[in-house]
Tab-separated table of C-alpha atoms in Angstrom:
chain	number	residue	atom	x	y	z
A	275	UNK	CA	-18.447	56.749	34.487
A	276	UNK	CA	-16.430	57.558	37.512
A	277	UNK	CA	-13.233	58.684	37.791
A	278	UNK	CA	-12.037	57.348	41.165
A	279	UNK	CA	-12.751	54.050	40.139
A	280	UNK	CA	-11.020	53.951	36.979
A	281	UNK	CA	-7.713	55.711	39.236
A	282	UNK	CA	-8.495	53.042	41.634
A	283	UNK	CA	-6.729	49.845	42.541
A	284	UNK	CA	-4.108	47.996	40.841
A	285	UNK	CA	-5.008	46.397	38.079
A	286	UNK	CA	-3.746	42.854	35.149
A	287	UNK	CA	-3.544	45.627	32.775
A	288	UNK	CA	-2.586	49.142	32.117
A	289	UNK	CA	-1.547	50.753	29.129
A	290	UNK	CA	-1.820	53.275	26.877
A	291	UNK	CA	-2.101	53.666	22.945
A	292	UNK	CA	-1.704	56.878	20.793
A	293	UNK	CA	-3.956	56.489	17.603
A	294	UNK	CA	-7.343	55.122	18.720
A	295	UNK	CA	-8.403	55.357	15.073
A	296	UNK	CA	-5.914	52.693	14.129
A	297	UNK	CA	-7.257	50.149	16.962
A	298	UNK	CA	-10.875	51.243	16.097
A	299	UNK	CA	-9.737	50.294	11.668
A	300	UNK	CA	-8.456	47.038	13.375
A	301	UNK	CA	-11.354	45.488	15.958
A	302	UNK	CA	-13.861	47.021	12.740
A	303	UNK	CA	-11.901	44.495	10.463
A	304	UNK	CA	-13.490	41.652	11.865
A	305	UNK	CA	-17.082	43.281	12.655
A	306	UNK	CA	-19.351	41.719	10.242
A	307	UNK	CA	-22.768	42.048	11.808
A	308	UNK	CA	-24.607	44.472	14.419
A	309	UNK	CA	-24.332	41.919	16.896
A	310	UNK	CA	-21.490	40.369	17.695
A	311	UNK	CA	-19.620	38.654	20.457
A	312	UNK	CA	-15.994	38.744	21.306
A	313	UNK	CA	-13.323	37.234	24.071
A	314	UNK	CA	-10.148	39.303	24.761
A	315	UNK	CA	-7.067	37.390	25.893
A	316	UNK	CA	-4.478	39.606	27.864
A	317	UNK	CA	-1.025	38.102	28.252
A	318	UNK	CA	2.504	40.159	28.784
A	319	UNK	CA	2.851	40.097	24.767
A	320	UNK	CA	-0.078	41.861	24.259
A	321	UNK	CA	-4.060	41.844	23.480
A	322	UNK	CA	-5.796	39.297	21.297
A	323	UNK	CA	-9.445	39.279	20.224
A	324	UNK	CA	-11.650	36.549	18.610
A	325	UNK	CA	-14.534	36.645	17.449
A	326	UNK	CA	-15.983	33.783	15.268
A	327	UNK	CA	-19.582	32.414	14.278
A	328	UNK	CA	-21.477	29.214	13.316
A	329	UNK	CA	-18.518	27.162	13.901
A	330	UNK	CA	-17.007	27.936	10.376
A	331	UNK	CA	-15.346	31.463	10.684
A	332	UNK	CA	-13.229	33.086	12.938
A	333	UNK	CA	-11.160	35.935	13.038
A	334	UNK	CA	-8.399	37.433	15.647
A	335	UNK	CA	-7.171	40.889	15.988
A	336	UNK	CA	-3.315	40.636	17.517
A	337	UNK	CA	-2.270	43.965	18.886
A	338	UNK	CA	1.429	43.368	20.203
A	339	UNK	CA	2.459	45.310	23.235
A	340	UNK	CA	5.016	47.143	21.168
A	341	UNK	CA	1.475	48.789	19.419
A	342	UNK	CA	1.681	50.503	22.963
A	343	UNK	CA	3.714	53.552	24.261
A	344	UNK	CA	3.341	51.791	27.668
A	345	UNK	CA	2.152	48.251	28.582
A	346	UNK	CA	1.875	47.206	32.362
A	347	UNK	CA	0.581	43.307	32.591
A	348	UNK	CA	0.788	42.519	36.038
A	349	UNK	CA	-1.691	38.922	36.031
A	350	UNK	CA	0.535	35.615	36.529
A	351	UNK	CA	-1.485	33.849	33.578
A	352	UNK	CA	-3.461	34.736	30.602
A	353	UNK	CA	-6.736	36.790	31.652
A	354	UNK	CA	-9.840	36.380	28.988
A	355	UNK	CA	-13.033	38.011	29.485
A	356	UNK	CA	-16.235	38.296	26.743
A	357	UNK	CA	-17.077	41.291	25.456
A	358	UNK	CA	-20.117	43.115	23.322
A	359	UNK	CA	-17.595	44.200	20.060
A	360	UNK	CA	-20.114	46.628	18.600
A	361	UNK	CA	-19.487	47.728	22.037
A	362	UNK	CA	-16.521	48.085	22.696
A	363	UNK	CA	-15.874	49.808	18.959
A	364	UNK	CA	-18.098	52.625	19.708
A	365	UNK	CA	-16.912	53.193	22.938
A	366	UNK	CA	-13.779	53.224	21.247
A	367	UNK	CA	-15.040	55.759	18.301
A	368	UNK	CA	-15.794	58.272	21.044
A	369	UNK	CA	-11.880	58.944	22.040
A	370	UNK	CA	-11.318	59.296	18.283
A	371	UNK	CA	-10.785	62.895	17.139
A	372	UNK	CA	-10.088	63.291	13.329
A	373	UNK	CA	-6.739	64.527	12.240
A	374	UNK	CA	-6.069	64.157	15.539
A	375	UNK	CA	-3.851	61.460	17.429
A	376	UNK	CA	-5.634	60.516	20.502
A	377	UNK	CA	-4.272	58.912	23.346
A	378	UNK	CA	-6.343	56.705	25.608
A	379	UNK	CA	-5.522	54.666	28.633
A	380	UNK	CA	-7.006	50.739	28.484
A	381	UNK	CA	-7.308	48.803	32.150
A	382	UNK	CA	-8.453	46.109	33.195
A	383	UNK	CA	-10.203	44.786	35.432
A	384	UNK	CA	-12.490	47.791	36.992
A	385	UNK	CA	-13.862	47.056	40.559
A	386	UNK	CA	-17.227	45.521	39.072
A	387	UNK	CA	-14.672	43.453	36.279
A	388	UNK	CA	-15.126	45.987	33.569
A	389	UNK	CA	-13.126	47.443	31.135
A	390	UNK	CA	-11.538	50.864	31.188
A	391	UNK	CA	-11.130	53.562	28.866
A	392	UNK	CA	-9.610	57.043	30.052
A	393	UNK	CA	-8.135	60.048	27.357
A	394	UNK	CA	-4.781	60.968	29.115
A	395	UNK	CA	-4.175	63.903	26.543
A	396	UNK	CA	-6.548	66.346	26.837
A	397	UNK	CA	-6.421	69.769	28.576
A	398	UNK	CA	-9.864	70.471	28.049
A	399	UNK	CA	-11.787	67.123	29.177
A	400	UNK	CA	-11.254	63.841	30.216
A	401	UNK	CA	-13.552	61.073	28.907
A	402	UNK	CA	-14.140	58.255	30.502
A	403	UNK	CA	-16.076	54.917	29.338
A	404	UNK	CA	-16.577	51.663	31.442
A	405	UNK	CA	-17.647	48.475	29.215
A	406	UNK	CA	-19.502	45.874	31.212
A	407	UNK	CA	-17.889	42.215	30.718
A	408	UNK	CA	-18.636	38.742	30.629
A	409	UNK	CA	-17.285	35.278	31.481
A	410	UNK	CA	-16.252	34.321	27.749
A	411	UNK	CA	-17.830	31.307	25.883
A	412	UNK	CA	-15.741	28.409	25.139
A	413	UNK	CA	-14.618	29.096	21.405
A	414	UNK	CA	-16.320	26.779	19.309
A	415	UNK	CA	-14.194	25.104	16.935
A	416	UNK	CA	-9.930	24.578	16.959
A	417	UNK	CA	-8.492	26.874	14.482
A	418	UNK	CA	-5.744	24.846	13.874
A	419	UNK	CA	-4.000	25.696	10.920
A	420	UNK	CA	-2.043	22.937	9.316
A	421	UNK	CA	0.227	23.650	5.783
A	422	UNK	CA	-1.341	20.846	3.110
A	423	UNK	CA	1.961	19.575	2.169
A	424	UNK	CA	5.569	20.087	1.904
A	425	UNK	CA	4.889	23.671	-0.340
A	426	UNK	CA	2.638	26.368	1.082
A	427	UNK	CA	-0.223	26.909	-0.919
A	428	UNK	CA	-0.839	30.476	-0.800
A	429	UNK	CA	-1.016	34.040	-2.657
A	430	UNK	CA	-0.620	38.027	-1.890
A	431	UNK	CA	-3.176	39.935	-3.173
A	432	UNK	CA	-3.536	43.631	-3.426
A	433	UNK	CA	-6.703	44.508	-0.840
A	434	UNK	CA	-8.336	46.863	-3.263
A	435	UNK	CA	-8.687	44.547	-6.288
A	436	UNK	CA	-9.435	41.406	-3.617
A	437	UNK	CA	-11.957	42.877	-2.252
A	438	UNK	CA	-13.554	44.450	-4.708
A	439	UNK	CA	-13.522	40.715	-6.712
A	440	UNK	CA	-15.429	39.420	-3.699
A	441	UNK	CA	-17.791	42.054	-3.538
A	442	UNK	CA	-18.517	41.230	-7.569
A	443	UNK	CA	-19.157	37.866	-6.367
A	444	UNK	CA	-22.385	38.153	-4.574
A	445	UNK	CA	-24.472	38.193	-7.550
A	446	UNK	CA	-23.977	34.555	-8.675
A	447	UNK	CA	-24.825	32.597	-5.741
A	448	UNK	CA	-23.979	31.459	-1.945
A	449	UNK	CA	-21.213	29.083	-2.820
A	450	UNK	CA	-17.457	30.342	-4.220
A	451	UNK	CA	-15.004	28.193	-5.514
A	452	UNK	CA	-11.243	29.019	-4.935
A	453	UNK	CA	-8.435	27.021	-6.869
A	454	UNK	CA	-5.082	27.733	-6.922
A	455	UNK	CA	-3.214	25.979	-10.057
A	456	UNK	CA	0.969	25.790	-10.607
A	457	UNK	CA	0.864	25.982	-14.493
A	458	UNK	CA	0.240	28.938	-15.812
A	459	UNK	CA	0.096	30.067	-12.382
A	460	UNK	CA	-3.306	31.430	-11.805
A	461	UNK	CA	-5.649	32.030	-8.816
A	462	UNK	CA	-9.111	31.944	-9.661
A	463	UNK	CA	-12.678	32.254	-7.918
A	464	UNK	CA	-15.728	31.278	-9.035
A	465	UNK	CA	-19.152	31.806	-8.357
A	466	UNK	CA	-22.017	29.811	-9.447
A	467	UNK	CA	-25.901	29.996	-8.545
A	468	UNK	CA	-28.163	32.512	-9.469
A	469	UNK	CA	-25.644	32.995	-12.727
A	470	UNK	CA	-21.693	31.831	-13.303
A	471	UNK	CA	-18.873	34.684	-12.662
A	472	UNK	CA	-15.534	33.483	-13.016
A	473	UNK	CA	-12.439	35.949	-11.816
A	474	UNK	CA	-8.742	35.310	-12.472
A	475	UNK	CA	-5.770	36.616	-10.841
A	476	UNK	CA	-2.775	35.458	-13.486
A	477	UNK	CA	0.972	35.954	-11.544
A	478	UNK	CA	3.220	36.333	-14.616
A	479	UNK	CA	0.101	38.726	-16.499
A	480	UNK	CA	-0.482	41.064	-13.658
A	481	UNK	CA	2.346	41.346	-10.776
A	482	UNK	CA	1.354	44.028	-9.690
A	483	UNK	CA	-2.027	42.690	-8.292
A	484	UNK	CA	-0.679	39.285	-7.489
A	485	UNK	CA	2.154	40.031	-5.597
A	486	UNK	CA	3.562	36.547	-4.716
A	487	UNK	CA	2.181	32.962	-5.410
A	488	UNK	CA	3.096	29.468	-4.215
A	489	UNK	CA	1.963	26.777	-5.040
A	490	UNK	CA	2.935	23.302	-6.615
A	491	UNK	CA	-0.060	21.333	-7.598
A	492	UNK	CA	-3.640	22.044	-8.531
A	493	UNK	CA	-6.376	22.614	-5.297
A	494	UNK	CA	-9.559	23.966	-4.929
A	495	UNK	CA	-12.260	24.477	-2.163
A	496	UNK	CA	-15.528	25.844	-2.347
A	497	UNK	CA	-16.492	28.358	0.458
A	498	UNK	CA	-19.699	30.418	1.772
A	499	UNK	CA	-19.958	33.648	0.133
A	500	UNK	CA	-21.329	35.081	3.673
A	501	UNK	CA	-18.173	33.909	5.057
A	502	UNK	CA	-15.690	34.622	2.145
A	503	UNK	CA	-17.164	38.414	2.161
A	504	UNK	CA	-16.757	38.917	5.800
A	505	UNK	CA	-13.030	38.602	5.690
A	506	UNK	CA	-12.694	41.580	3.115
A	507	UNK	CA	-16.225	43.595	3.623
A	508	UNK	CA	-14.421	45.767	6.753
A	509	UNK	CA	-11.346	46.152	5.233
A	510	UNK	CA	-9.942	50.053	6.578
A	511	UNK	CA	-10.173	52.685	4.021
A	512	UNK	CA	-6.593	53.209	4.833
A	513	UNK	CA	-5.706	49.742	3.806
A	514	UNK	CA	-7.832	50.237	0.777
A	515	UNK	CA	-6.027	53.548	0.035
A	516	UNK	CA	-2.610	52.883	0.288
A	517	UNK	CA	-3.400	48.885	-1.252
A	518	UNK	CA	-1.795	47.013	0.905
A	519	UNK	CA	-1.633	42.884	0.112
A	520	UNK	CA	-3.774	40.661	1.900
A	521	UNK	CA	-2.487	37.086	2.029
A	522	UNK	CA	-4.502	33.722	1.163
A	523	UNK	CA	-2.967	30.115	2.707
A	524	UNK	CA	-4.922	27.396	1.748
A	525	UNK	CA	-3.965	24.671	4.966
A	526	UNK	CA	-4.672	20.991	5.394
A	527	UNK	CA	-8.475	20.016	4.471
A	528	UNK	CA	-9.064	23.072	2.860
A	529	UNK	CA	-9.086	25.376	5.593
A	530	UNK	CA	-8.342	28.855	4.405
A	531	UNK	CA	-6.045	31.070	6.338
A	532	UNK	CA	-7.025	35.354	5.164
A	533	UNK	CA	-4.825	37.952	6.663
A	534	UNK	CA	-4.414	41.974	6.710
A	535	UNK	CA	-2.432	44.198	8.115
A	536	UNK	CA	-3.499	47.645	9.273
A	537	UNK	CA	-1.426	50.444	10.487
A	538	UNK	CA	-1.776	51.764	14.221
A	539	UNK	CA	0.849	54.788	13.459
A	540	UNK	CA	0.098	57.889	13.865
A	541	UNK	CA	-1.295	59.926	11.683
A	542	UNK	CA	1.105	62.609	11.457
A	543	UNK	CA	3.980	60.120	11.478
A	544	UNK	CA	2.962	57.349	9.871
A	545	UNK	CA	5.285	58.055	7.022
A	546	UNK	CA	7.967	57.868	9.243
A	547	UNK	CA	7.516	53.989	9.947
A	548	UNK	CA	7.730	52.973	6.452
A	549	UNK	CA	10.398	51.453	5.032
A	550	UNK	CA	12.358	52.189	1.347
A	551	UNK	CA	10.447	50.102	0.048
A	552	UNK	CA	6.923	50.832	1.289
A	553	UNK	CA	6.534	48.301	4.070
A	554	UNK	CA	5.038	48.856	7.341
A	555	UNK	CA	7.136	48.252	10.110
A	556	UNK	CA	6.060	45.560	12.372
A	557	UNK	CA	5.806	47.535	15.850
A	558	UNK	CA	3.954	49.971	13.917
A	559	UNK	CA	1.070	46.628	12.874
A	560	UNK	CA	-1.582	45.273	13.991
A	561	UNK	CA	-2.038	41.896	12.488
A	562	UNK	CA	-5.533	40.715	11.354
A	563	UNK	CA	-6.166	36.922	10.838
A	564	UNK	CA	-9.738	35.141	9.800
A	565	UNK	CA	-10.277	31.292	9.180
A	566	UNK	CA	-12.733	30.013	7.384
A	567	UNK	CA	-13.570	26.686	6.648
A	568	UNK	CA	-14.710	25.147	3.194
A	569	UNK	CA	-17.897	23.572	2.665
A	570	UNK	CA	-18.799	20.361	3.969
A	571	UNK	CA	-19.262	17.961	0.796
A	572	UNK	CA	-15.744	19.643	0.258
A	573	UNK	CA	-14.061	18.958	3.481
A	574	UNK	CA	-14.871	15.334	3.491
A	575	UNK	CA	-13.647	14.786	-0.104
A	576	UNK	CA	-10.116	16.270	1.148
A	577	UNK	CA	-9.634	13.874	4.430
């Protein structure tokens, strides 16, 4: 780790975030194994990461440049690079003081192509990490999302109860059924195998859970468990905490659209970027998106 490099020539990127912890909460959302390979797009609107595995689940971290207290983006074009995750979130961990809001300095590239990480607040040290980089993979598969019909099919769940429903569901089996019916409006997810589980979310019986449905006609998908649990098994503890919604879309096919927000506030202000009503404001978010798509017997019986 040397300091004159990382001060060093000009660079695509340079900027600067204030609560490490939140950015750590975020790239941990989508870390469902040791291993695990990423590929971090730069752009002038901010930082995206994907990550995704056997061609049926992937997931993308957006951190928006207004996450930043400065953001520099120099490169004519988008710059992507590949990137160990477990990596890069430990590297991460190490700027991460608790009860304290940390502020680190992210640039890329280093003279060797690496990625940068510098504390910019401390009188008493300065930490620096340098993460070795790769030419990224081609991403497997086309997330393209597509809406099934004319009406959304979707549903707002609080995080808490979601995932501790999936979590219940490991004991029956590898497969889970999701269906979504109009009348009574109900969301419901089923496991079979090993034994039969069923769980029901009902809108009008429990609000407070189900926080907003939409749909208008019956549809249901079967998905892996190992993939269904890997879009809630990370979930922050702060999400958890405060039980935030996480939202299911059910697209074209059957693909099924999860997403989470997580707050990169600081701690000692993050009161101050809620709204009257308890809503994060969006500056103050970093968006958390995973795709995942249904089984095969079930795909082909929805074309």
């Amino acid at each position: 780790m040397r300091s004159a490099e990382v001060d060093g020539e000009s660079a695509d990127l340079e900027c600067e975030l204030e609560n490490v912890q939140g950015m750590v909460d975020a790239l941990s959302s989508v870390r469902w194994k040791r291993h695990q390979d990423a590929v971090i797009e730069l752009s002038e609107h901010g930082i995206v990461l994907v990550v995704d595995e056997s061609s049926c689940l992937q997931a993308k971290v957006y951190l928006q440049k207004e996450l930043f207290v400065r953001y520099e983006y120099s490169a004519q074009a988008r710059v992507r690079f590949g990137v160990s995750l477990g990596l890069f979130v430990d590297s991460l961990n190490t700027f991460s003081i608790p009860a304290h809001s940390s502020t680190i300095q992210i640039r890329y590239p280093g003279p060797d192509m690496q990625l940068l990480l510098k504390s910019v607040d401390s009188l008493d040290a300065c930490i620096y990490a340098e993460i070795r980089t790769r030419i990224p993979e081609t991403i497997s598969w086309d997330y393209n999302f597509e809406p099934a019909g004319s009406t959304p099919l979707s549903f707002t769940v609080k995080s808490a109860a979601l995932k501790e429903a999936i979590d219940d569901l490991e004991w029956p089996g590898s497969s889970i059924q999701v269906s979504l019916q109009p009348a009574p409006p109900v969301v419901t997810f089923r496991g079979e195998g090993h034994g039969d589980l069923q769980i029901d979310f009902m809108y009008y019986a429990n609000t407070d859970l189900l926080t907003a449905f939409h749909c208008d006609h019956q549809e249901s998908h079967r998905y892996k468990y190992k993939f269904l649990r890997a879009t809630t098994s990370n979930i922050p503890s702060s999400v958890i905490k405060e039980n935030r919604g996480s939202k299911f879309t059910i697209g074209r096919g059957g693909m099924l659209k999860v997403q989470h927000l997580v707050s990169v506030a600081k701690p000692s202000n993050s009161h101050s970027h809620t709204d009257s009503a308890g809503y994060l404001q969006p500056s103050r978010i970093a968006y958390i998106e995973f795709f995942v798509k249904p089984e095969v017997d079930d795909a082909n019986a929805n074309d």
